[in-house]
CSV table of C-alpha atoms and ligand atoms in Angstrom, one decimal:
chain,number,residue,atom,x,y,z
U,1,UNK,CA,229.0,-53.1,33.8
U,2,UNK,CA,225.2,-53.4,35.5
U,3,UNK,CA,222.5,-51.8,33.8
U,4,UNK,CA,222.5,-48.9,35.9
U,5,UNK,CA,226.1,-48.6,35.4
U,6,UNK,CA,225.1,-47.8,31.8
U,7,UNK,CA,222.3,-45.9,32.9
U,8,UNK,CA,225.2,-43.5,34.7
U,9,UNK,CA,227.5,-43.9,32.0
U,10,UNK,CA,224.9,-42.2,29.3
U,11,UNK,CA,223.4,-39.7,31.7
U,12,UNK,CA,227.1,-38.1,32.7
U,13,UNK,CA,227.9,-38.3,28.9
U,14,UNK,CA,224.9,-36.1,28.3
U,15,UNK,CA,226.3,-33.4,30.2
U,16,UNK,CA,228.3,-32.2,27.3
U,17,UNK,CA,225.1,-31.6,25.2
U,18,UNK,CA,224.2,-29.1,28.0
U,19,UNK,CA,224.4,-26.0,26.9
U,20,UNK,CA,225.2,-22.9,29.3
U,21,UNK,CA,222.7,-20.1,29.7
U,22,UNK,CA,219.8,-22.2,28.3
U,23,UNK,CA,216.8,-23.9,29.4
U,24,UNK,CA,217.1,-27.5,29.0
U,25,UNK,CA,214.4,-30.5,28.9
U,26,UNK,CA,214.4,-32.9,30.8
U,27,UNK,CA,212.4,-36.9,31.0
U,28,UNK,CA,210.8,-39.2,32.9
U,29,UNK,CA,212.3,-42.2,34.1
U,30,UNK,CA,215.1,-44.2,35.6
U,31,UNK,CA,217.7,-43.2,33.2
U,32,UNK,CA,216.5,-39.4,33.1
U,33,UNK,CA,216.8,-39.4,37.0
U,34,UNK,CA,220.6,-40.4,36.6
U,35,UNK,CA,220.6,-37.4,34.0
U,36,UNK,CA,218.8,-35.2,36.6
U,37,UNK,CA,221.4,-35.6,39.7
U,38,UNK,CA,225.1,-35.2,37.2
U,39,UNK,CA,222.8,-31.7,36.1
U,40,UNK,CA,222.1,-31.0,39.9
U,41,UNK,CA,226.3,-30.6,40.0
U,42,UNK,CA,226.3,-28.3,37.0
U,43,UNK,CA,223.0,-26.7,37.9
U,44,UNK,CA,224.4,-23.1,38.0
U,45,UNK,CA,225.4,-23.0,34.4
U,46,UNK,CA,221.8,-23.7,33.2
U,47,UNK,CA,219.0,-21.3,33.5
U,48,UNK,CA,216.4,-23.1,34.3
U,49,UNK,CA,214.2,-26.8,33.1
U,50,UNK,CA,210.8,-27.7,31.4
U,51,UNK,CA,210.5,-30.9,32.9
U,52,UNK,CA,208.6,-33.8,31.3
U,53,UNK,CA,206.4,-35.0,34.2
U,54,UNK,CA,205.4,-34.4,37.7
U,55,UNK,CA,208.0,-36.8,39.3
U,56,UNK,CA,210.8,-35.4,37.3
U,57,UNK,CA,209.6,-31.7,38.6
U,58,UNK,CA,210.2,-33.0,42.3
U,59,UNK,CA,213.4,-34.9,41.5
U,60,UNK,CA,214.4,-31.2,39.9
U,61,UNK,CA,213.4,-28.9,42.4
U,62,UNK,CA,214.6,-31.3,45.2
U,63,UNK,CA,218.4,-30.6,43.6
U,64,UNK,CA,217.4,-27.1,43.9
U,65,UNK,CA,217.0,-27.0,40.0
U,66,UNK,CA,214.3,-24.1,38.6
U,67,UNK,CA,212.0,-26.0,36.5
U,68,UNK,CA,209.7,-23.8,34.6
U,69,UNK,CA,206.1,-24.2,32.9
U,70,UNK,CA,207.1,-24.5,29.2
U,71,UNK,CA,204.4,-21.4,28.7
U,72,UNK,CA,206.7,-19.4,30.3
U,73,UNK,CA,209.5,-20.2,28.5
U,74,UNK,CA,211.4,-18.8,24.7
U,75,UNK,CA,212.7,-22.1,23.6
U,76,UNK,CA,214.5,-25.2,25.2
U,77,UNK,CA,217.9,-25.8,23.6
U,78,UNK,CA,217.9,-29.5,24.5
U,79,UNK,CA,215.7,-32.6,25.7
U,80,UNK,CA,217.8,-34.9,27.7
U,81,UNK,CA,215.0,-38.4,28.1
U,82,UNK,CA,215.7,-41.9,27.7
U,83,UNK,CA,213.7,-44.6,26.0
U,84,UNK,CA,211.7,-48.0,25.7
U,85,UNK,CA,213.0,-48.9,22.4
U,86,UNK,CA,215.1,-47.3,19.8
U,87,UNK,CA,216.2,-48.1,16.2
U,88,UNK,CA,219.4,-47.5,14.7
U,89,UNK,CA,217.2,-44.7,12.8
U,90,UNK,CA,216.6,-43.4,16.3
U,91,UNK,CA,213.0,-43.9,16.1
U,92,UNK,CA,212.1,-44.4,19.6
U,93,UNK,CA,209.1,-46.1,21.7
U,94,UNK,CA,208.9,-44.3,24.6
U,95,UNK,CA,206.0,-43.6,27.3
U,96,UNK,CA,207.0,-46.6,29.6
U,97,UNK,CA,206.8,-44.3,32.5
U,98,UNK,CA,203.4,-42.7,31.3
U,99,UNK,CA,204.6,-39.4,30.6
U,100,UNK,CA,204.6,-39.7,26.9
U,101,UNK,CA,202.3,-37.0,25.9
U,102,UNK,CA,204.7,-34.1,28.0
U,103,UNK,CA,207.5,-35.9,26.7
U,104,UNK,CA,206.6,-35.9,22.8
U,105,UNK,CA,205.8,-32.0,23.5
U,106,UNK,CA,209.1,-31.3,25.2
U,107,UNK,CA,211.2,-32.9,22.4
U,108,UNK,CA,209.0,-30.9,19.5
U,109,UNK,CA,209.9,-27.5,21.5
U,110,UNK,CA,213.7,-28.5,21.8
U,111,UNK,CA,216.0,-27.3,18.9
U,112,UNK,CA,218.2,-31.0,20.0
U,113,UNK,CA,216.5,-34.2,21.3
U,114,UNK,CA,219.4,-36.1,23.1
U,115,UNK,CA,218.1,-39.9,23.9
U,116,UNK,CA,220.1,-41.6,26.3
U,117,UNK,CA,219.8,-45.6,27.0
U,118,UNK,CA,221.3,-48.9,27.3
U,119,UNK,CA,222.3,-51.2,25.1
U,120,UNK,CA,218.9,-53.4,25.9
U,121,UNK,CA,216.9,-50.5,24.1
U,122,UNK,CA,218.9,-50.8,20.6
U,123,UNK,CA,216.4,-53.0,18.7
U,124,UNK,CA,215.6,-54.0,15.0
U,125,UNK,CA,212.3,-52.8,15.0
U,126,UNK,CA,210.0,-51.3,17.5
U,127,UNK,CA,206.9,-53.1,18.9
U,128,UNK,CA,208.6,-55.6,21.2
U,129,UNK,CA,207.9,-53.1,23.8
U,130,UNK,CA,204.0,-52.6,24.2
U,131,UNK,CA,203.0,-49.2,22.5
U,132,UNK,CA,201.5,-47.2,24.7
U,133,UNK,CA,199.2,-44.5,24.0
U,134,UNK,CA,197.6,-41.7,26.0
U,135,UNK,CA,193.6,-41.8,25.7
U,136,UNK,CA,190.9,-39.6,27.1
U,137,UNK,CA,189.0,-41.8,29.1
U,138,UNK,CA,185.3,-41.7,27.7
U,139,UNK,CA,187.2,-42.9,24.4
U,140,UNK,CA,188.6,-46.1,25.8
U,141,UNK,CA,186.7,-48.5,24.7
U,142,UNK,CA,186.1,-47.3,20.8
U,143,UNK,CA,189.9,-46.1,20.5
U,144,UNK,CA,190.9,-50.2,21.6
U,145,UNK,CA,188.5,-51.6,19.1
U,146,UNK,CA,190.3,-48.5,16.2
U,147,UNK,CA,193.5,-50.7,17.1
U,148,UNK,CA,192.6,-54.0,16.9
U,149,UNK,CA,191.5,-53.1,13.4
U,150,UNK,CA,195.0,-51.8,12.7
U,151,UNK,CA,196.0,-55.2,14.5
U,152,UNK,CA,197.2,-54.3,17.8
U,153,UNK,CA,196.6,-56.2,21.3
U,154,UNK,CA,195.6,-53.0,23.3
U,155,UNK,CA,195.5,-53.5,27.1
U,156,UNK,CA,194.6,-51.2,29.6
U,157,UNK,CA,197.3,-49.8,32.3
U,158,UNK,CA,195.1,-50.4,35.7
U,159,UNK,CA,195.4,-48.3,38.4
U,160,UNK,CA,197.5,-45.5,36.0
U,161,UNK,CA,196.0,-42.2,35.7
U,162,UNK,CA,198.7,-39.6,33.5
U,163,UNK,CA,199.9,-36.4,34.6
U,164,UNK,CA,197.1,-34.8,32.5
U,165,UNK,CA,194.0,-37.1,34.0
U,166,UNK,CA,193.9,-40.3,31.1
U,167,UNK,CA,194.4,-42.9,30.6
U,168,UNK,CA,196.9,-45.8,28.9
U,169,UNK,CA,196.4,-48.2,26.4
U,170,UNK,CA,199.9,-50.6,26.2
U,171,UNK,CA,199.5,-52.3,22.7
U,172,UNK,CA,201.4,-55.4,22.3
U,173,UNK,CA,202.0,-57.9,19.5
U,174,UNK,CA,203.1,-55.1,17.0
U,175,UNK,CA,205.7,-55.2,14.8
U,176,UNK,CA,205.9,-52.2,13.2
U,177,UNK,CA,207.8,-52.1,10.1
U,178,UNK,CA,206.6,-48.4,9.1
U,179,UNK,CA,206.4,-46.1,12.7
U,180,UNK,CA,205.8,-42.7,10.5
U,181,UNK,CA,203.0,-44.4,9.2
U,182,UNK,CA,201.9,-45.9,12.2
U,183,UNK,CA,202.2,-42.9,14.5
U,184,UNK,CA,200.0,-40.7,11.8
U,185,UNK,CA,197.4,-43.8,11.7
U,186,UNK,CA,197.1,-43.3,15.5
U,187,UNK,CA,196.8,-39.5,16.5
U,188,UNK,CA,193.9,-39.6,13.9
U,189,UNK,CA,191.4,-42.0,16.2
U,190,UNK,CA,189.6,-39.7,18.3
U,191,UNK,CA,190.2,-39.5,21.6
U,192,UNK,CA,193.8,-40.7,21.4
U,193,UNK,CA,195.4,-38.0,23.1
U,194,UNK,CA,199.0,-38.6,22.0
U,195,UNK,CA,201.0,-42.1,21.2
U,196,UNK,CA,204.1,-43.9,22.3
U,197,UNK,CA,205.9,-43.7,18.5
U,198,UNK,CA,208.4,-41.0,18.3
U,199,UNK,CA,209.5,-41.1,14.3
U,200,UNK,CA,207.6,-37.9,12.9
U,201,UNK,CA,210.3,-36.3,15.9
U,202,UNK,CA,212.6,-38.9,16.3
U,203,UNK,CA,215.7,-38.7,18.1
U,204,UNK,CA,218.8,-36.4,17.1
U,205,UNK,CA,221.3,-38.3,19.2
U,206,UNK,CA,221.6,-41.5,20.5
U,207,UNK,CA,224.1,-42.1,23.6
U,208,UNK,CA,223.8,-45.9,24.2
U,209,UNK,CA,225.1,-47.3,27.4
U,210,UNK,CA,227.9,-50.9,26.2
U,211,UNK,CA,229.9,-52.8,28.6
U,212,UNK,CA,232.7,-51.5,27.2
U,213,UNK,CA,231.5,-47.7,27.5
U,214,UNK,CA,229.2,-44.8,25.5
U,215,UNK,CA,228.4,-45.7,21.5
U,216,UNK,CA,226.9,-42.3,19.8
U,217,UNK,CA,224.5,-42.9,17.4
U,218,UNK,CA,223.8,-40.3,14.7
G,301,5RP,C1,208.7,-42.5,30.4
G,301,5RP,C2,209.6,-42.9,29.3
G,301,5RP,C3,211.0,-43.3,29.7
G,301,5RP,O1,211.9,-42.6,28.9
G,301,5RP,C4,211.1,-44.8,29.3
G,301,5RP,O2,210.1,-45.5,29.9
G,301,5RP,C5,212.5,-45.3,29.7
G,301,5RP,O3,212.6,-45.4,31.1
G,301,5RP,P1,213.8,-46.0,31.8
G,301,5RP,O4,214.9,-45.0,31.7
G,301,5RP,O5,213.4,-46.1,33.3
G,301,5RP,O6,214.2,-47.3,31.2
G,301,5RP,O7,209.3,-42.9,28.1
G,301,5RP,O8,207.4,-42.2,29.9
């Protein structure tokens, strides 16, 4: 099976978390767009999505899929997204793509955060994957020196702006051995808008993409 073969594999599994008459979440990313086109053939059981990102909105609304501001919304029932890294604890790295500040709100709205991947994202412990994290962008510089004390390699994304006008700061040459502690550490430099750690809301559910099919993960 090809990595996107996974990729399919975990998004059409997801459909069974998909629950009818509800508003469902939905990420940012290759494996969230396979998730978004198997929803586009169920799409009339669903009321409507809170969509993690601009480019997931389009992919959305191109299916013909409502996709509401979360302000305007009760509750979201689910967050379907994929990930950078995960743990067996399902303590994720995720904001790859950028959208991780939408994304870490979407999954603390959703009573269910589903995480869907393949097997290359199943790790020991996080930090392979440069961390990023979301900073306002008069803070740059002082937030980069905050995590070189905490010993971090912050680098900044060029050319990225985020859906919410920042910018990112991909850390690399972490292992991190305690991501509760870590994520806490973080939101509390100013002008960090939101990081890449997801273990204060990890995930619920872990459907992980194998050659020899879908491994949940609990
Ligand atoms: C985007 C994300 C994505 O979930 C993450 O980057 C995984 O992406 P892909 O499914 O393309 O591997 O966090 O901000």
């Amino acid at each position: 099976m090809t990595q996107d073969e996974m990729k399919q594999a975990v998004a059409q599994a997801a459909i069974e978390y998909v629950e009818v008459g509800t508003i469902i979440g939905v990420g940012t990313g290759s494996t969230a767009n396979f998730f978004i086109d198997e929803l586009a053939k169920i799409k009339g059981k669903i009321d409507g999505t809170v969509a993690s990102s601009v480019a997931s909105a389009e992919r959305l609304k191109g299916h013909g899929i409502p996709v509401y501001d979360l302000n305007a919304v009760d509750g979201i029932s689910v967050y379907i997204d994929g990930a950078d890294e995960s743990t067996r604890n399902l303590h994720l790295v995720k904001g790859g793509g950028g959208a991780l500040t939408r994304e870490k709100i979407v999954a603390a709205v959703a009573n269910k955060f589903v995480c869907i991947a393949d097997e290359s994202k199943l790790v020991d412990y996080l930090g392979k994957f440069p961390l990023p994290i979301e900073v306002i962008p008069m803070a740059r510089s002082y937030v980069a020196r905050e995590i070189v004390k905490l010993g971090g390699e912050p680098v900044l994304r060029e050319g990225f702006t985020t859906d919410n006008g920042n910018v990112i700061l991909d850390v690399h040459n972490w292992e991190i051995m305690e991501p509760t502690k870590l994520e806490q550490q973080l939101n509390n430099i100013t002008g960090v808008v939101t990081n890449g750690l997801f273990a204060m809301r990890p995930a619920d559910i872990l459907l992980l993409g194998t050659p020899d099919g879908v491994t949940t993960l609990k």
